[in-house]
Amino acid sequence: MADELTKGLEGVLAAESELSSIDGDAGRLIYRGYDIEDLAAEASFEEVLFLLWRGHLPTRDELDEFTAAMADERTIDDAVEETIRSLAAADEEPMAAMRTAVSMLSATDGDADAPADDREAARRKARRIVAKTPTILAAYDRVRQGESPIDPDPDLGLAANFLYMLTGEEPDEVAAETFDQALILHADHGLNASTFTAMVVGSTMADMYAAVTAGVGALSGPLHGGANQDVMEVMFEIDESDLDPREWVQRATDEGRRIPGFGHRVYNVKDPRAKILQVRSEELAANGDDTWCEITTTIEDYLSEEKGLVEKGIAPNVDFYSGSVYYQLGIPIDMYTPIFAMSRTGGWTAHVLEYQADNRLIRPRGRYIGPEEREYVPIDER
């Protein structure tokens, strides 16, 4: 065994996957061979889920059947809704509420007792998790605002239905398409921390609920999720100041502040997902308030032209534009990371399904650096 220590497992090859590939130097992301730009422009989130889970894009009949099956699974059990009400009353953080509710879904799953190696049962669990998570999140947000949850509409796609359950109004075409694109862009992204966490749990042959709950827990950490919320908070700060955005950013960077939404562990150029959401942000701004689009554009131009961050490999990532897009869609900022998780459940479950098909328990080795030898001293003599 190699004795070289790699903190954070950076660059360590831990698994093979057919699901997604990232070229950080070219700024390219593909799902099963399809470029993310093409999928975002042409496919629906349901098509991408089918692709990740089944390995190919669906035919029309396959998609209709798949979409109907997903819609049939959206309703949550009364016990889950009651738990959501309790969590809202306790003012629980949305990600923590999501973690608890997702774990609780297994209590009413008809496949809960299926053998660990039953792949079709695992697929059905994955479908239920992805279908019910939007219902959980929308219900939680409404309850904490003193409003009643809204039942899912089976005639709407997953993205449009979430916005409907959240706001009580059916979204217009631009809003629905924008949110659908955002879900596609966040569905999978290699062996990031939360995906790897879900895989580690899955490698024990634990069920899908355990793996996804673990993924939610990993994503809740500020070093993984939450940057898009940080971006919006910076933009609020800029908007409330008396300074031009360019001047504000100049002062902030001169003071050593880090602007959230810039830089990525994998990309050395602008995140391809950020490019897509930037266009969507501009489209939403054209139909409403352009404040946030103008601020993000100004920040990017300044940090690129004056600070040369892009030349240094520190470019806008997906969070830099997803925050303003979500805000323009009327989504509360503390729901941004849960929405990230809502989309990523598709990728987490796909990786667990793929890994368990040729499973080996993930068990890395740690190097011991403690004392070599100590003599035990009875407690009364210490």
mmCIF file of C-alpha atoms in Angstrom:
data_model
loop_
_atom_site.group_PDB
_atom_site.id
_atom_site.type_symbol
_atom_site.label_atom_id
_atom_site.label_comp_id
_atom_site.label_asym_id
_atom_site.label_seq_id
_atom_site.Cartn_x
_atom_site.Cartn_y
_atom_site.Cartn_z
ATOM 1 C CA MET A 1 0.000 0.000 0.000
ATOM 2 C CA ALA A 2 1.164 3.516 -0.765
ATOM 3 C CA ASP A 3 2.109 5.593 2.270
ATOM 4 C CA GLU A 4 1.707 8.990 0.611
ATOM 5 C CA LEU A 5 -0.875 11.113 2.456
ATOM 6 C CA THR A 6 -3.319 13.124 0.324
ATOM 7 C CA LYS A 7 -5.342 15.450 2.541
ATOM 8 C CA GLY A 8 -8.941 15.736 1.427
ATOM 9 C CA LEU A 9 -8.301 12.857 -1.015
ATOM 10 C CA GLU A 10 -7.601 15.518 -3.650
ATOM 11 C CA GLY A 11 -6.709 13.874 -6.947
ATOM 12 C CA VAL A 12 -7.128 10.367 -5.522
ATOM 13 C CA LEU A 13 -8.906 8.024 -7.932
ATOM 14 C CA ALA A 14 -11.552 6.259 -5.830
ATOM 15 C CA ALA A 15 -14.108 4.951 -8.321
ATOM 16 C CA GLU A 16 -15.077 4.647 -11.970
ATOM 17 C CA SER A 17 -18.353 6.091 -13.205
ATOM 18 C CA GLU A 18 -20.292 6.514 -16.432
ATOM 19 C CA LEU A 19 -22.434 9.313 -15.009
ATOM 20 C CA SER A 20 -20.609 12.638 -15.371
ATOM 21 C CA SER A 21 -17.261 14.000 -16.421
ATOM 22 C CA ILE A 22 -15.667 17.400 -15.790
ATOM 23 C CA ASP A 23 -12.893 19.059 -17.793
ATOM 24 C CA GLY A 24 -11.794 21.832 -15.474
ATOM 25 C CA ASP A 25 -9.408 23.418 -17.964
ATOM 26 C CA ALA A 26 -11.874 23.507 -20.859
ATOM 27 C CA GLY A 27 -14.862 24.334 -18.664
ATOM 28 C CA ARG A 28 -16.859 21.338 -19.838
ATOM 29 C CA LEU A 29 -19.387 19.160 -18.021
ATOM 30 C CA ILE A 30 -21.033 16.087 -19.546
ATOM 31 C CA TYR A 31 -23.685 13.667 -18.319
ATOM 32 C CA ARG A 32 -23.236 10.211 -19.867
ATOM 33 C CA GLY A 33 -21.561 11.748 -22.920
ATOM 34 C CA TYR A 34 -24.042 14.593 -23.422
ATOM 35 C CA ASP A 35 -22.792 18.157 -23.084
ATOM 36 C CA ILE A 36 -24.492 20.082 -20.284
ATOM 37 C CA GLU A 37 -25.257 22.981 -22.636
ATOM 38 C CA ASP A 38 -27.231 20.676 -24.926
ATOM 39 C CA LEU A 39 -29.127 19.033 -22.078
ATOM 40 C CA ALA A 40 -29.952 22.374 -20.443
ATOM 41 C CA ALA A 41 -31.186 23.799 -23.735
ATOM 42 C CA GLU A 42 -33.160 20.808 -25.002
ATOM 43 C CA ALA A 43 -34.001 18.355 -22.203
ATOM 44 C CA SER A 44 -36.253 18.420 -19.166
ATOM 45 C CA PHE A 45 -35.130 17.515 -15.658
ATOM 46 C CA GLU A 46 -37.157 14.307 -15.938
ATOM 47 C CA GLU A 47 -35.258 13.366 -19.118
ATOM 48 C CA VAL A 48 -31.961 13.945 -17.342
ATOM 49 C CA LEU A 49 -33.064 11.814 -14.386
ATOM 50 C CA PHE A 50 -33.966 9.004 -16.788
ATOM 51 C CA LEU A 51 -30.571 9.405 -18.469
ATOM 52 C CA LEU A 52 -28.676 9.246 -15.172
ATOM 53 C CA TRP A 53 -30.652 6.280 -13.845
ATOM 54 C CA ARG A 54 -31.114 4.268 -17.031
ATOM 55 C CA GLY A 55 -28.093 5.164 -19.153
ATOM 56 C CA HIS A 56 -29.862 6.555 -22.232
ATOM 57 C CA LEU A 57 -32.241 9.347 -23.144
ATOM 58 C CA PRO A 58 -35.865 8.167 -23.113
ATOM 59 C CA THR A 59 -38.164 7.783 -26.070
ATOM 60 C CA ARG A 60 -41.415 9.740 -25.956
ATOM 61 C CA ASP A 61 -43.302 6.754 -24.575
ATOM 62 C CA GLU A 62 -40.593 6.035 -22.017
ATOM 63 C CA LEU A 63 -40.581 9.662 -20.880
ATOM 64 C CA ASP A 64 -44.367 9.811 -20.587
ATOM 65 C CA GLU A 65 -44.386 6.647 -18.483
ATOM 66 C CA PHE A 66 -41.462 7.835 -16.372
ATOM 67 C CA THR A 67 -42.934 11.309 -15.801
ATOM 68 C CA ALA A 68 -46.305 9.843 -14.809
ATOM 69 C CA ALA A 69 -44.620 7.446 -12.376
ATOM 70 C CA MET A 70 -42.688 10.343 -10.831
ATOM 71 C CA ALA A 71 -45.849 12.445 -10.502
ATOM 72 C CA ASP A 72 -47.656 9.559 -8.806
ATOM 73 C CA GLU A 73 -45.022 9.519 -6.044
ATOM 74 C CA ARG A 74 -45.118 13.227 -5.079
ATOM 75 C CA THR A 75 -47.583 13.058 -2.185
ATOM 76 C CA ILE A 76 -46.078 12.694 1.286
ATOM 77 C CA ASP A 77 -47.599 10.748 4.178
ATOM 78 C CA ASP A 78 -49.534 12.621 6.873
ATOM 79 C CA ALA A 79 -46.935 11.596 9.448
ATOM 80 C CA VAL A 80 -44.185 13.236 7.393
ATOM 81 C CA GLU A 81 -46.229 16.424 7.059
ATOM 82 C CA GLU A 82 -46.831 16.445 10.807
ATOM 83 C CA THR A 83 -43.090 16.141 11.384
ATOM 84 C CA ILE A 84 -42.536 19.035 8.989
ATOM 85 C CA ARG A 85 -44.956 21.121 11.054
ATOM 86 C CA SER A 86 -43.053 20.248 14.233
ATOM 87 C CA LEU A 87 -39.736 21.178 12.641
ATOM 88 C CA ALA A 88 -41.133 24.479 11.368
ATOM 89 C CA ALA A 89 -42.523 25.283 14.828
ATOM 90 C CA ALA A 90 -39.054 24.651 16.261
ATOM 91 C CA ASP A 91 -37.569 27.023 13.639
ATOM 92 C CA GLU A 92 -35.292 24.288 12.331
ATOM 93 C CA GLU A 93 -32.883 25.153 9.518
ATOM 94 C CA PRO A 94 -34.294 24.083 6.118
ATOM 95 C CA MET A 95 -31.428 21.688 5.375
ATOM 96 C CA ALA A 96 -31.807 20.028 8.774
ATOM 97 C CA ALA A 97 -35.556 19.774 8.234
ATOM 98 C CA MET A 98 -34.946 18.198 4.845
ATOM 99 C CA ARG A 99 -32.489 15.708 6.342
ATOM 100 C CA THR A 100 -35.019 14.605 8.955
ATOM 101 C CA ALA A 101 -37.963 14.385 6.543
ATOM 102 C CA VAL A 102 -36.041 12.441 3.877
ATOM 103 C CA SER A 103 -34.932 9.925 6.477
ATOM 104 C CA MET A 104 -38.522 9.576 7.667
ATOM 105 C CA LEU A 105 -39.793 8.715 4.174
ATOM 106 C CA SER A 106 -38.528 5.165 4.579
ATOM 107 C CA ALA A 107 -41.132 4.501 7.281
ATOM 108 C CA THR A 108 -43.918 4.393 4.695
ATOM 109 C CA ASP A 109 -42.007 2.943 1.749
ATOM 110 C CA GLY A 110 -43.487 -0.315 0.509
ATOM 111 C CA ASP A 111 -40.003 -1.494 -0.458
ATOM 112 C CA ALA A 112 -38.498 -0.763 2.961
ATOM 113 C CA ASP A 113 -37.928 -4.471 3.652
ATOM 114 C CA ALA A 114 -36.603 -5.328 0.180
ATOM 115 C CA PRO A 115 -33.254 -7.175 0.129
ATOM 116 C CA ALA A 116 -30.209 -4.934 -0.118
ATOM 117 C CA ASP A 117 -29.322 -6.328 -3.540
ATOM 118 C CA ASP A 118 -32.799 -5.754 -5.065
ATOM 119 C CA ARG A 119 -31.827 -3.223 -7.737
ATOM 120 C CA GLU A 120 -35.351 -2.484 -8.939
ATOM 121 C CA ALA A 121 -36.524 -1.800 -5.390
ATOM 122 C CA ALA A 122 -33.565 0.570 -5.004
ATOM 123 C CA ARG A 123 -34.619 2.358 -8.217
ATOM 124 C CA ARG A 124 -38.161 2.742 -6.904
ATOM 125 C CA LYS A 125 -36.830 4.210 -3.668
ATOM 126 C CA ALA A 126 -34.714 6.655 -5.666
ATOM 127 C CA ARG A 127 -37.761 7.701 -7.671
ATOM 128 C CA ARG A 128 -39.807 8.275 -4.523
ATOM 129 C CA ILE A 129 -37.091 10.332 -2.870
ATOM 130 C CA VAL A 130 -36.642 12.620 -5.873
ATOM 131 C CA ALA A 131 -40.409 12.951 -6.364
ATOM 132 C CA LYS A 132 -41.220 13.698 -2.713
ATOM 133 C CA THR A 133 -38.338 16.018 -1.847
ATOM 134 C CA PRO A 134 -39.877 19.051 -3.628
ATOM 135 C CA THR A 135 -43.130 18.434 -1.728
ATOM 136 C CA ILE A 136 -41.226 18.306 1.564
ATOM 137 C CA LEU A 137 -39.376 21.547 0.930
ATOM 138 C CA ALA A 138 -42.360 23.497 -0.370
ATOM 139 C CA ALA A 139 -44.497 22.311 2.546
ATOM 140 C CA TYR A 140 -41.818 23.270 5.062
ATOM 141 C CA ASP A 141 -41.464 26.789 3.703
ATOM 142 C CA ARG A 142 -45.211 27.380 3.615
ATOM 143 C CA VAL A 143 -45.815 26.007 7.101
ATOM 144 C CA ARG A 144 -43.112 28.156 8.663
ATOM 145 C CA GLN A 145 -44.786 31.179 7.078
ATOM 146 C CA GLY A 146 -48.119 30.245 8.617
ATOM 147 C CA GLU A 147 -49.623 28.957 5.381
ATOM 148 C CA SER A 148 -51.038 25.553 4.483
ATOM 149 C CA PRO A 149 -49.083 23.164 2.253
ATOM 150 C CA ILE A 150 -50.310 22.874 -1.315
ATOM 151 C CA ASP A 151 -50.958 19.469 -2.835
ATOM 152 C CA PRO A 152 -48.775 18.595 -5.836
ATOM 153 C CA ASP A 153 -50.255 19.062 -9.305
ATOM 154 C CA PRO A 154 -49.676 15.904 -11.389
ATOM 155 C CA ASP A 155 -50.165 17.863 -14.605
ATOM 156 C CA LEU A 156 -47.060 19.981 -13.984
ATOM 157 C CA GLY A 157 -43.443 18.956 -14.458
ATOM 158 C CA LEU A 158 -41.272 18.556 -11.372
ATOM 159 C CA ALA A 159 -39.758 22.047 -11.624
ATOM 160 C CA ALA A 160 -43.013 23.888 -12.317
ATOM 161 C CA ASN A 161 -44.810 21.881 -9.651
ATOM 162 C CA PHE A 162 -42.272 22.872 -7.010
ATOM 163 C CA LEU A 163 -42.696 26.572 -7.779
ATOM 164 C CA TYR A 164 -46.461 26.100 -7.697
ATOM 165 C CA MET A 165 -46.383 24.321 -4.319
ATOM 166 C CA LEU A 166 -44.017 26.979 -2.966
ATOM 167 C CA THR A 167 -45.891 30.094 -4.097
ATOM 168 C CA GLY A 168 -49.452 28.924 -4.708
ATOM 169 C CA GLU A 169 -49.318 30.239 -8.255
ATOM 170 C CA GLU A 170 -48.538 28.307 -11.399
ATOM 171 C CA PRO A 171 -45.271 29.738 -12.791
ATOM 172 C CA ASP A 172 -45.075 31.300 -16.217
ATOM 173 C CA GLU A 173 -43.155 29.564 -18.964
ATOM 174 C CA VAL A 174 -39.919 31.520 -18.444
ATOM 175 C CA ALA A 175 -39.841 30.825 -14.696
ATOM 176 C CA ALA A 176 -40.641 27.131 -15.142
ATOM 177 C CA GLU A 177 -38.022 26.655 -17.847
ATOM 178 C CA THR A 178 -35.421 28.575 -15.856
ATOM 179 C CA PHE A 179 -35.920 26.483 -12.733
ATOM 180 C CA ASP A 180 -35.984 23.283 -14.774
ATOM 181 C CA GLN A 181 -32.611 24.266 -16.252
ATOM 182 C CA ALA A 182 -31.217 25.010 -12.806
ATOM 183 C CA LEU A 183 -32.203 21.534 -11.625
ATOM 184 C CA ILE A 184 -30.517 19.964 -14.659
ATOM 185 C CA LEU A 185 -27.313 21.903 -14.014
ATOM 186 C CA HIS A 186 -27.129 20.750 -10.383
ATOM 187 C CA ALA A 187 -28.129 17.116 -10.914
ATOM 188 C CA ASP A 188 -24.619 15.654 -10.874
ATOM 189 C CA HIS A 189 -21.016 16.782 -10.676
ATOM 190 C CA GLY A 190 -18.555 13.956 -10.259
ATOM 191 C CA LEU A 191 -17.332 12.735 -6.888
ATOM 192 C CA ASN A 192 -17.994 15.886 -4.886
ATOM 193 C CA ALA A 193 -18.175 15.621 -1.094
ATOM 194 C CA SER A 194 -21.887 14.863 -0.795
ATOM 195 C CA THR A 195 -21.908 12.385 -3.683
ATOM 196 C CA PHE A 196 -18.923 10.555 -2.241
ATOM 197 C CA THR A 197 -20.604 10.528 1.171
ATOM 198 C CA ALA A 198 -23.730 8.949 -0.321
ATOM 199 C CA MET A 199 -21.548 6.392 -2.101
ATOM 200 C CA VAL A 200 -19.660 5.496 1.077
ATOM 201 C CA VAL A 201 -22.945 4.822 2.848
ATOM 202 C CA GLY A 202 -24.276 2.957 -0.188
ATOM 203 C CA SER A 203 -21.155 0.797 -0.280
ATOM 204 C CA THR A 204 -22.205 -0.734 3.042
ATOM 205 C CA MET A 205 -25.393 -1.829 1.199
ATOM 206 C CA ALA A 206 -27.418 0.495 3.391
ATOM 207 C CA ASP A 207 -30.656 1.518 1.736
ATOM 208 C CA MET A 208 -31.209 4.552 -0.484
ATOM 209 C CA TYR A 209 -32.759 6.613 2.304
ATOM 210 C CA ALA A 210 -29.658 6.245 4.454
ATOM 211 C CA ALA A 211 -27.399 7.207 1.549
ATOM 212 C CA VAL A 212 -29.421 10.286 0.563
ATOM 213 C CA THR A 213 -29.807 11.424 4.159
ATOM 214 C CA ALA A 214 -26.026 11.272 4.476
ATOM 215 C CA GLY A 215 -25.672 13.241 1.246
ATOM 216 C CA VAL A 216 -27.956 15.955 2.606
ATOM 217 C CA GLY A 217 -25.856 16.104 5.754
ATOM 218 C CA ALA A 218 -22.650 16.537 3.761
ATOM 219 C CA LEU A 219 -24.137 19.251 1.563
ATOM 220 C CA SER A 220 -25.304 21.204 4.602
ATOM 221 C CA GLY A 221 -21.709 22.078 5.493
ATOM 222 C CA PRO A 222 -20.663 25.617 4.474
ATOM 223 C CA LEU A 223 -17.593 24.373 2.599
ATOM 224 C CA HIS A 224 -19.837 22.460 0.180
ATOM 225 C CA GLY A 225 -23.284 24.074 -0.099
ATOM 226 C CA GLY A 226 -24.521 27.558 0.655
ATOM 227 C CA ALA A 227 -22.336 29.723 -1.565
ATOM 228 C CA ASN A 228 -25.291 30.953 -3.630
ATOM 229 C CA GLN A 229 -26.920 32.226 -0.442
ATOM 230 C CA ASP A 230 -23.656 33.981 0.428
ATOM 231 C CA VAL A 231 -23.666 35.594 -3.027
ATOM 232 C CA MET A 232 -27.145 37.034 -2.483
ATOM 233 C CA GLU A 233 -26.201 38.356 0.940
ATOM 234 C CA VAL A 234 -23.248 40.194 -0.625
ATOM 235 C CA MET A 235 -25.533 41.627 -3.297
ATOM 236 C CA PHE A 236 -27.978 42.819 -0.641
ATOM 237 C CA GLU A 237 -25.056 44.503 1.098
ATOM 238 C CA ILE A 238 -24.004 46.200 -2.139
ATOM 239 C CA ASP A 239 -27.567 47.290 -2.943
ATOM 240 C CA GLU A 240 -28.034 48.789 0.524
ATOM 241 C CA SER A 241 -24.743 50.696 0.382
ATOM 242 C CA ASP A 242 -24.271 54.099 -1.214
ATOM 243 C CA LEU A 243 -21.535 52.739 -3.424
ATOM 244 C CA ASP A 244 -21.429 51.764 -7.066
ATOM 245 C CA PRO A 245 -21.038 47.947 -7.264
ATOM 246 C CA ARG A 246 -17.603 48.322 -8.843
ATOM 247 C CA GLU A 247 -16.449 50.629 -6.063
ATOM 248 C CA TRP A 248 -17.895 48.353 -3.383
ATOM 249 C CA VAL A 249 -16.080 45.304 -4.751
ATOM 250 C CA GLN A 250 -12.853 47.264 -5.047
ATOM 251 C CA ARG A 251 -13.014 48.300 -1.396
ATOM 252 C CA ALA A 252 -13.991 44.802 -0.288
ATOM 253 C CA THR A 253 -11.137 43.104 -2.136
ATOM 254 C CA ASP A 254 -8.652 45.730 -0.962
ATOM 255 C CA GLU A 255 -9.726 44.887 2.584
ATOM 256 C CA GLY A 256 -9.059 41.228 1.893
ATOM 257 C CA ARG A 257 -12.669 40.084 1.671
ATOM 258 C CA ARG A 258 -13.373 37.082 -0.481
ATOM 259 C CA ILE A 259 -16.236 37.451 -2.926
ATOM 260 C CA PRO A 260 -18.377 34.276 -2.823
ATOM 261 C CA GLY A 261 -19.179 32.519 -6.086
ATOM 262 C CA PHE A 262 -15.642 32.759 -7.476
ATOM 263 C CA GLY A 263 -13.296 29.810 -7.719
ATOM 264 C CA HIS A 264 -13.929 26.088 -7.833
ATOM 265 C CA ARG A 265 -12.082 22.977 -6.703
ATOM 266 C CA VAL A 266 -12.248 21.559 -10.246
ATOM 267 C CA TYR A 267 -12.757 24.400 -12.751
ATOM 268 C CA ASN A 268 -9.877 26.669 -13.722
ATOM 269 C CA VAL A 269 -12.096 28.664 -16.084
ATOM 270 C CA LYS A 270 -15.676 29.898 -15.890
ATOM 271 C CA ASP A 271 -18.055 27.162 -14.793
ATOM 272 C CA PRO A 272 -20.157 26.144 -17.822
ATOM 273 C CA ARG A 273 -23.219 26.073 -15.570
ATOM 274 C CA ALA A 274 -22.575 29.696 -14.605
ATOM 275 C CA LYS A 275 -22.627 30.681 -18.276
ATOM 276 C CA ILE A 276 -26.051 29.112 -18.738
ATOM 277 C CA LEU A 277 -27.544 30.672 -15.614
ATOM 278 C CA GLN A 278 -26.095 34.073 -16.509
ATOM 279 C CA VAL A 279 -28.182 34.029 -19.677
ATOM 280 C CA ARG A 280 -31.251 33.031 -17.676
ATOM 281 C CA SER A 281 -30.603 35.807 -15.174
ATOM 282 C CA GLU A 282 -30.499 38.305 -18.032
ATOM 283 C CA GLU A 283 -33.780 36.952 -19.429
ATOM 284 C CA LEU A 284 -35.492 37.231 -16.057
ATOM 285 C CA ALA A 285 -34.113 40.745 -15.595
ATOM 286 C CA ALA A 286 -35.522 41.787 -18.959
ATOM 287 C CA ASN A 287 -38.993 40.988 -17.628
ATOM 288 C CA GLY A 288 -38.546 42.586 -14.219
ATOM 289 C CA ASP A 289 -35.942 43.981 -11.836
ATOM 290 C CA ASP A 290 -32.456 44.105 -13.390
ATOM 291 C CA THR A 291 -30.694 45.104 -10.153
ATOM 292 C CA TRP A 292 -29.218 41.713 -9.365
ATOM 293 C CA CYS A 293 -28.190 40.929 -12.919
ATOM 294 C CA GLU A 294 -26.421 44.282 -13.142
ATOM 295 C CA ILE A 295 -24.564 43.736 -9.844
ATOM 296 C CA THR A 296 -23.363 40.238 -10.752
ATOM 297 C CA THR A 297 -22.201 41.384 -14.175
ATOM 298 C CA THR A 298 -20.348 44.327 -12.660
ATOM 299 C CA ILE A 299 -18.648 42.130 -10.078
ATOM 300 C CA GLU A 300 -17.569 39.608 -12.697
ATOM 301 C CA ASP A 301 -16.241 42.312 -15.033
ATOM 302 C CA TYR A 302 -14.277 44.001 -12.258
ATOM 303 C CA LEU A 303 -12.733 40.849 -10.825
ATOM 304 C CA SER A 304 -11.883 39.613 -14.312
ATOM 305 C CA GLU A 305 -10.544 42.832 -15.822
ATOM 306 C CA GLU A 306 -9.045 44.667 -12.853
ATOM 307 C CA LYS A 307 -8.029 41.834 -10.559
ATOM 308 C CA GLY A 308 -7.252 39.247 -13.234
ATOM 309 C CA LEU A 309 -8.849 36.454 -11.237
ATOM 310 C CA VAL A 310 -9.940 34.489 -14.282
ATOM 311 C CA GLU A 311 -6.362 34.458 -15.581
ATOM 312 C CA LYS A 312 -5.361 33.050 -12.194
ATOM 313 C CA GLY A 313 -7.901 30.249 -12.510
ATOM 314 C CA ILE A 314 -10.442 31.876 -10.173
ATOM 315 C CA ALA A 315 -13.569 32.278 -12.260
ATOM 316 C CA PRO A 316 -17.324 32.478 -11.563
ATOM 317 C CA ASN A 317 -18.869 29.187 -10.493
ATOM 318 C CA VAL A 318 -22.475 28.044 -10.683
ATOM 319 C CA ASP A 319 -23.333 29.600 -7.317
ATOM 320 C CA PHE A 320 -22.441 33.083 -8.522
ATOM 321 C CA TYR A 321 -25.461 33.181 -10.815
ATOM 322 C CA SER A 322 -27.816 30.610 -9.269
ATOM 323 C CA GLY A 323 -28.353 32.854 -6.245
ATOM 324 C CA SER A 324 -29.670 35.784 -8.265
ATOM 325 C CA VAL A 325 -31.728 33.472 -10.488
ATOM 326 C CA TYR A 326 -33.424 31.869 -7.484
ATOM 327 C CA TYR A 327 -34.063 35.272 -5.956
ATOM 328 C CA GLN A 328 -35.660 36.491 -9.180
ATOM 329 C CA LEU A 329 -37.917 33.424 -9.034
ATOM 330 C CA GLY A 330 -39.104 34.463 -5.579
ATOM 331 C CA ILE A 331 -37.383 31.674 -3.646
ATOM 332 C CA PRO A 332 -36.298 32.477 -0.029
ATOM 333 C CA ILE A 333 -32.516 32.597 0.220
ATOM 334 C CA ASP A 334 -32.240 30.007 3.002
ATOM 335 C CA MET A 335 -33.925 27.538 0.620
ATOM 336 C CA TYR A 336 -31.111 27.749 -1.962
ATOM 337 C CA THR A 337 -29.009 24.902 -0.565
ATOM 338 C CA PRO A 338 -32.053 22.647 -0.053
ATOM 339 C CA ILE A 339 -32.936 23.265 -3.707
ATOM 340 C CA PHE A 340 -29.385 22.258 -4.618
ATOM 341 C CA ALA A 341 -29.987 19.068 -2.627
ATOM 342 C CA MET A 342 -33.389 18.569 -4.249
ATOM 343 C CA SER A 343 -31.709 18.419 -7.642
ATOM 344 C CA ARG A 344 -28.629 16.507 -6.503
ATOM 345 C CA THR A 345 -30.760 13.671 -5.101
ATOM 346 C CA GLY A 346 -30.923 12.558 -8.735
ATOM 347 C CA GLY A 347 -27.151 12.325 -8.925
ATOM 348 C CA TRP A 348 -26.678 10.857 -5.454
ATOM 349 C CA THR A 349 -29.128 8.041 -6.136
ATOM 350 C CA ALA A 350 -27.638 7.408 -9.590
ATOM 351 C CA HIS A 351 -24.151 7.015 -8.104
ATOM 352 C CA VAL A 352 -25.409 4.688 -5.382
ATOM 353 C CA LEU A 353 -27.240 2.550 -7.945
ATOM 354 C CA GLU A 354 -24.153 2.439 -10.151
ATOM 355 C CA TYR A 355 -21.723 1.663 -7.341
ATOM 356 C CA GLN A 356 -23.856 -1.000 -5.683
ATOM 357 C CA ALA A 357 -24.156 -2.844 -9.012
ATOM 358 C CA ASP A 358 -20.462 -3.767 -8.631
ATOM 359 C CA ASN A 359 -20.047 -3.065 -4.961
ATOM 360 C CA ARG A 360 -16.983 -3.045 -2.769
ATOM 361 C CA LEU A 361 -17.086 -1.586 0.722
ATOM 362 C CA ILE A 362 -15.260 1.758 0.750
ATOM 363 C CA ARG A 363 -12.686 1.499 3.481
ATOM 364 C CA PRO A 364 -9.651 3.823 3.186
ATOM 365 C CA ARG A 365 -6.660 3.582 5.457
ATOM 366 C CA GLY A 366 -5.602 6.189 7.987
ATOM 367 C CA ARG A 367 -2.050 6.764 9.154
ATOM 368 C CA TYR A 368 -1.604 6.572 12.910
ATOM 369 C CA ILE A 369 0.525 9.419 14.299
ATOM 370 C CA GLY A 370 -0.135 9.014 18.030
ATOM 371 C CA PRO A 371 2.204 7.706 20.724
ATOM 372 C CA GLU A 372 3.847 4.398 19.905
ATOM 373 C CA GLU A 373 3.735 2.795 23.342
ATOM 374 C CA ARG A 374 2.266 3.707 26.714
ATOM 375 C CA GLU A 375 2.041 1.799 29.955
ATOM 376 C CA TYR A 376 -1.428 1.565 31.483
ATOM 377 C CA VAL A 377 -1.636 3.163 34.936
ATOM 378 C CA PRO A 378 -4.507 2.154 37.260
ATOM 379 C CA ILE A 379 -6.973 4.968 37.843
ATOM 380 C CA ASP A 380 -6.149 5.408 41.545
ATOM 381 C CA GLU A 381 -2.447 5.905 40.710
ATOM 382 C CA ARG A 382 -2.875 8.618 38.035
#
